[in-house]
Amino acid sequence: MKAGCSLTYLTKIAPSRRSLLLFAFSAVCLRVGNNIVDAKEAKAPPKPNNLISPEAALKRLMEGNDRYVQGVSRRDDFKREREVLVDGQNPYAAVLSCADSRVAPELVFGSGLGDLFVCRLAGNFVNDDTLASMEYAVAVLNTPLILVLGHDHCGAIDATIKSLHDDKPPPGHISSLVAALAPAVKGSRQQTRDTFAEVTRQNVIDNVNKLKSTEPILNAAVEQNRLKVVGGLYRLDTGRVELLN
């Protein structure tokens, strides 16, 4: 290659000052754009008042129950709450409750939309699905409190006691409820108090302990004081929730 041709070739491929400036400007724009995206992802939660400690969450939960017991209803702006919750949620408490139609956690604790992360199934016990749901509430939604809520006159508890006493399995898939609740029945047989009430109480305690000790998410959050797990019993006649621990 001749010298003249070589110089011409190098001139063609060498970046101009203008192209270098354009490249640098593009890089800055890209960096700013990424920062904007990051800022959007880190935007404030929809309900900032729900960013509270485990102790404060429990206090708020019980204050809501006090209002419910007294028959004092809160004024909710559901339209506004729906709008702010479209893109996310940050509930201040999670509740593992019975599916009983007489026990509605959102009403029992006087809460609004986006306040409670609720799992309901007959007998309010921990299985793979409810455990995964509670882990999601803590790990992803940063929920600081879990309440296991039992109640008196629970049909699932009654069915379990009768099934074990008569040594007769219930029909269909109800037997899976009996299997899950059987440990509470067996664990309360040494008690001298009313069997029904004691089994209900023991079932709540067993499931609180299970949630507290489950690795790797929930037990770590408890140890780091980011999560509190408590149990309670709902009284159908008064609406009062009595904490067990």
XYZ file of C-alpha atoms in Angstrom:
245
model
C 0.000 0.000 0.000
C 1.332 3.432 -0.999
C 1.952 6.119 1.629
C -0.713 8.391 0.182
C -3.290 5.646 0.130
C -2.346 4.668 3.693
C -2.823 8.208 4.973
C -6.170 8.473 3.217
C -7.309 5.138 4.711
C -6.288 6.139 8.257
C -8.053 9.464 7.851
C -11.268 7.671 6.923
C -11.274 5.281 9.886
C -9.928 7.689 12.527
C -12.794 9.026 14.684
C -13.453 12.705 14.339
C -13.691 15.084 17.289
C -17.364 15.537 16.533
C -18.040 11.786 16.636
C -16.174 11.489 19.921
C -18.292 14.264 21.425
C -21.465 12.596 20.178
C -20.352 9.293 21.693
C -19.623 10.922 25.047
C -22.963 12.749 24.997
C -24.776 9.475 24.247
C -23.053 7.786 27.145
C -24.127 10.555 29.504
C -27.711 10.348 28.258
C -27.704 6.587 28.743
C -26.387 6.971 32.282
C -29.019 9.599 33.115
C -31.706 7.421 31.581
C -30.659 4.476 33.715
C -30.741 6.672 36.811
C -34.283 7.724 35.960
C -35.316 4.073 35.605
C -33.668 3.239 38.925
C -35.463 6.162 40.551
C -38.787 4.897 39.233
C -38.076 1.418 40.567
C -37.163 2.880 43.960
C -40.217 5.114 44.173
C -42.009 5.590 47.465
C -44.401 2.816 48.556
C -48.118 3.431 47.946
C -48.918 3.630 51.674
C -45.970 5.307 53.480
C -47.789 5.128 56.829
C -47.456 1.341 56.674
C -43.661 1.559 56.981
C -43.561 0.861 60.716
C -41.826 -1.393 63.218
C -43.209 -4.805 64.237
C -44.259 -3.391 67.619
C -46.022 -0.423 66.027
C -47.751 -2.763 63.573
C -49.137 -4.885 66.399
C -50.315 -1.781 68.241
C -52.119 -0.515 65.135
C -53.697 -3.911 64.555
C -55.117 -4.056 68.076
C -56.304 -0.457 67.942
C -58.255 -1.391 64.839
C -59.785 -4.330 66.696
C -60.812 -1.982 69.522
C -62.717 0.173 67.038
C -64.396 -2.907 65.589
C -65.462 -4.144 69.039
C -66.926 -0.722 69.860
C -68.739 -0.598 66.534
C -66.828 2.450 65.356
C -66.391 2.263 61.603
C -63.626 4.106 59.804
C -64.256 6.360 56.836
C -62.478 4.932 53.803
C -61.789 6.609 50.507
C -61.768 3.396 48.490
C -61.502 5.245 45.196
C -58.244 6.898 46.202
C -56.883 3.707 47.781
C -57.569 1.727 44.628
C -55.715 4.311 42.564
C -52.572 4.420 44.717
C -52.399 0.630 45.014
C -52.540 -0.173 41.304
C -48.760 -0.502 40.931
C -47.857 -2.036 44.280
C -48.585 -2.795 47.909
C -46.870 -2.573 51.294
C -49.169 -4.065 53.943
C -48.191 -3.439 57.555
C -49.359 -6.880 58.744
C -50.009 -10.391 57.434
C -52.763 -12.555 58.895
C -53.117 -16.330 58.715
C -56.796 -16.787 59.482
C -59.522 -19.396 59.338
C -61.797 -19.439 56.287
C -64.828 -19.230 58.579
C -67.300 -16.717 57.165
C -67.759 -15.164 60.612
C -64.110 -14.108 60.793
C -63.107 -11.394 58.310
C -59.661 -9.961 59.217
C -60.072 -6.730 57.251
C -63.204 -5.967 59.293
C -61.951 -7.419 62.593
C -58.948 -5.077 62.505
C -60.658 -2.058 60.966
C -58.196 -1.933 58.078
C -58.263 -0.373 54.636
C -57.189 -1.637 51.235
C -53.518 -2.545 51.085
C -53.127 -2.780 54.869
C -53.376 -6.529 55.476
C -51.908 -9.466 53.558
C -54.389 -12.231 54.392
C -54.258 -16.007 53.933
C -57.396 -17.908 54.884
C -58.045 -21.631 55.140
C -60.116 -23.778 57.474
C -58.154 -24.344 60.659
C -55.645 -21.472 60.111
C -52.595 -23.706 59.838
C -49.279 -23.487 58.009
C -48.857 -25.606 54.882
C -46.594 -25.155 51.870
C -48.899 -22.617 50.253
C -49.548 -20.433 53.294
C -45.880 -20.625 54.262
C -44.801 -19.465 50.815
C -47.338 -16.651 50.976
C -46.043 -15.468 54.341
C -42.460 -15.639 53.089
C -43.485 -13.504 50.113
C -45.091 -10.945 52.435
C -41.906 -10.673 54.492
C -39.191 -11.006 51.831
C -40.817 -9.047 49.001
C -43.369 -6.742 50.646
C -41.308 -6.138 53.839
C -44.281 -6.842 56.080
C -43.135 -6.506 59.735
C -45.851 -8.540 61.479
C -47.553 -11.925 61.095
C -50.606 -12.822 63.166
C -51.957 -16.384 63.324
C -55.641 -15.894 64.130
C -57.740 -18.728 65.535
C -61.302 -18.443 66.805
C -63.748 -20.201 69.096
C -66.350 -22.639 67.739
C -64.087 -23.537 64.813
C -65.683 -26.200 62.614
C -62.347 -27.568 61.409
C -61.157 -28.070 65.000
C -64.460 -29.729 65.928
C -64.276 -32.094 62.931
C -60.709 -33.054 63.843
C -61.557 -33.830 67.462
C -64.541 -35.974 66.448
C -62.611 -37.782 63.717
C -59.760 -38.738 66.038
C -62.102 -39.637 68.897
C -64.263 -41.902 66.716
C -61.290 -43.126 64.661
C -63.282 -42.358 61.542
C -61.839 -40.287 58.681
C -64.055 -37.532 57.280
C -65.203 -37.625 53.657
C -63.306 -36.244 50.666
C -60.354 -33.924 51.103
C -61.484 -32.838 54.565
C -59.148 -35.566 55.801
C -56.213 -33.310 54.880
C -57.476 -30.732 57.386
C -57.736 -33.411 60.066
C -54.163 -34.529 59.393
C -52.893 -30.962 59.696
C -54.793 -30.228 62.911
C -54.262 -33.601 64.590
C -50.992 -32.553 66.318
C -52.836 -29.803 68.207
C -55.451 -32.298 69.399
C -52.814 -34.777 70.543
C -50.732 -32.032 72.147
C -53.640 -30.797 74.250
C -54.836 -34.148 75.628
C -52.810 -33.676 78.797
C -54.606 -30.445 79.596
C -57.396 -30.343 82.161
C -59.332 -27.511 80.597
C -62.030 -27.668 77.940
C -60.715 -29.790 75.063
C -62.198 -27.662 72.277
C -60.795 -24.408 73.626
C -57.431 -25.939 74.411
C -57.036 -27.483 70.946
C -57.903 -24.140 69.336
C -55.306 -22.407 71.457
C -52.673 -25.099 70.924
C -53.163 -24.984 67.161
C -52.428 -21.249 67.103
C -49.337 -21.665 69.274
C -48.019 -24.551 67.150
C -48.325 -22.550 63.953
C -46.777 -19.423 65.460
C -43.765 -21.512 66.474
C -43.590 -23.093 63.033
C -43.517 -19.723 61.301
C -40.922 -18.338 63.705
C -38.548 -21.239 63.154
C -38.892 -21.788 59.417
C -35.689 -21.216 57.455
C -34.296 -19.374 55.654
C -36.542 -16.300 55.421
C -38.823 -16.032 58.428
C -36.480 -17.152 61.194
C -33.785 -14.764 59.950
C -36.237 -11.854 59.907
C -37.311 -12.677 63.470
C -33.703 -12.886 64.670
C -32.938 -9.524 63.053
C -35.996 -7.940 64.732
C -37.501 -7.124 61.332
C -40.443 -9.440 61.948
C -42.735 -10.288 64.843
C -44.927 -13.412 64.771
C -47.803 -13.571 67.253
C -50.955 -15.572 67.848
C -54.475 -14.488 68.701
C -57.956 -15.860 69.331
C -61.063 -14.163 67.965
C -64.183 -14.287 70.125
C -67.298 -14.570 68.007
C -69.627 -13.062 70.614
C -67.650 -9.899 71.343
C -65.411 -9.497 68.287
C -62.413 -9.132 70.591
C -59.029 -10.577 69.608
C -57.034 -11.916 72.552
C -53.291 -12.130 71.998
C -51.597 -15.336 73.129
C -48.000 -14.149 73.141
